Amino acid sequence: MSEDKADVVVLGAGIVGVSTAYAARQRGMSVVLIDRREPGSETSYGNAGIISSGSITPLNNPSLWEALPKYLTNRHPALRWNPLWAVQNANWVARFLADSAASRFRPRAAALHGLIGASARLHREWIVKAEVGHRIRETGWLKAWRSDAAAVAKQEQALLAEYGIASELLDRQAISALEPDIVPLYKVGLLHTQTASVDSPGAVVKAYARMFASAGGDVRQSDIKAIVPEGDHWRVLLAAGEISARHVVVALGPWSAEILRPLGYRVPLAFERGYHREFKPNPARSLRRPIYDIDGGFIVTPMEQGIRVTSGVELTGRDAPSSFAQLDQVVPLARGVIEFGDAVGETWRGSRPTLPDSLPMIGPAPRHAGLWLAFGNQHIGFTTGPATGAAIAAMISGAAAPYDVTPFAPARYI
């Protein structure tokens, strides 16, 4: 492959971009993967590391209306929102709320189920090929309630069963048997048995990028200035030089809308900002799997560097100043679940790109041949990255995607 030409240029080296690049290389295409930072260093770095079989319920689902009053107080750890942002993005908020209608739920759940199932299979295949199989844990993940929420848990279990997703309903005693080192404060638990997790999502993405490079892919680190159509090719303008390509894939996560704007696309992209902080573990008190504390609005999960506590969603501008209010609110709650020591490293903040229907864009741009869009995977980007990339690579090569991509068509919004 020459220095300035490729079949495919993939913009963005998070889990979606790396997956797209590797899948395209597997199909024999020459591929250049470009990001301003090393692979897996932005949004893909900071998450709970869950490969979730059961994340088929969009954030904006019918139960949102029941929960709305507590969220409007802007004090709940699960969701904080910037009033000025809400006013400036009133159209996005209105569309997001409209999509929470009951009639819109099952089609989106079915779409996510297809995407997640295909992605989980690829994760389990690739993580072994990438020689980081030691990072995956097949221990499921536990959703837990401090309140007496058996009816809610049973309802979720029934929904999962409709899609063939296995789970186990647990009482306090069963939770203690599963996690003997946590404080027995949860009354109800739902164990997603087919879910896996990893001890460092950033390291897994980096391993996938190394696998891509070993397969003959080209990984470059550079600021991306613009993409310019030129006949049947594209010019990708970088901080130093340019690359000519037949196909360009925009997988820049929360930065995707900006690079598309000069081409006339107005993408209704918002940002689920999230935070995490890691702590020294107590060797005498181990955590065996991620736990999602429903009432507390946080996830606590064992990671390579220690115990990671992740906050809920913050709806605000992508580059707005950090607010650690949610994280500061939940860390004491997490300490009440599992003992851990002082913080390790700096608090992380990231922005998860979200479209009003909580489905990503996966497919061709409607008005430009050779331009492909792969972003908007919201808070399940790590789970859904591989199959997002595999579908894009298949479509570029003229083959069928491994699942129904119709619900994710970019043309629904742009």
Tab-separated table of N, CA and C in Angstrom, residues 263-266 365-369 414:
chain	number	residue	atom	x	y	z
A	263	LEU	N	-20.148	19.104	4.536
A	263	LEU	CA	-20.747	18.369	3.431
A	263	LEU	C	-22.259	18.542	3.387
A	264	GLY	N	-22.797	19.343	4.301
A	264	GLY	CA	-24.227	19.634	4.294
A	264	GLY	C	-25.061	18.753	5.199
A	265	TYR	N	-24.419	17.925	6.017
A	265	TYR	CA	-25.156	17.054	6.927
A	265	TYR	C	-25.277	17.705	8.303
A	266	ARG	N	-26.504	17.727	8.805
A	266	ARG	CA	-26.773	18.248	10.140
A	266	ARG	C	-27.214	17.082	11.021
A	365	ALA	N	-23.770	7.290	3.820
A	365	ALA	CA	-24.333	8.641	3.824
A	365	ALA	C	-25.269	8.768	2.627
A	366	PRO	N	-26.402	9.427	2.776
A	366	PRO	CA	-27.413	9.391	1.717
A	366	PRO	C	-27.073	10.167	0.445
A	367	ARG	N	-26.138	11.103	0.490
A	367	ARG	CA	-25.904	11.943	-0.691
A	367	ARG	C	-24.467	11.900	-1.204
A	368	HIS	N	-23.632	11.037	-0.659
A	368	HIS	CA	-22.238	10.970	-1.087
A	368	HIS	C	-21.792	9.513	-1.190
A	369	ALA	N	-21.501	9.068	-2.405
A	369	ALA	CA	-21.011	7.707	-2.600
A	369	ALA	C	-19.641	7.547	-1.940
A	414	ILE	N	-30.527	12.311	8.249
A	414	ILE	CA	-29.786	13.304	7.469
A	414	ILE	C	-30.041	13.160	5.974
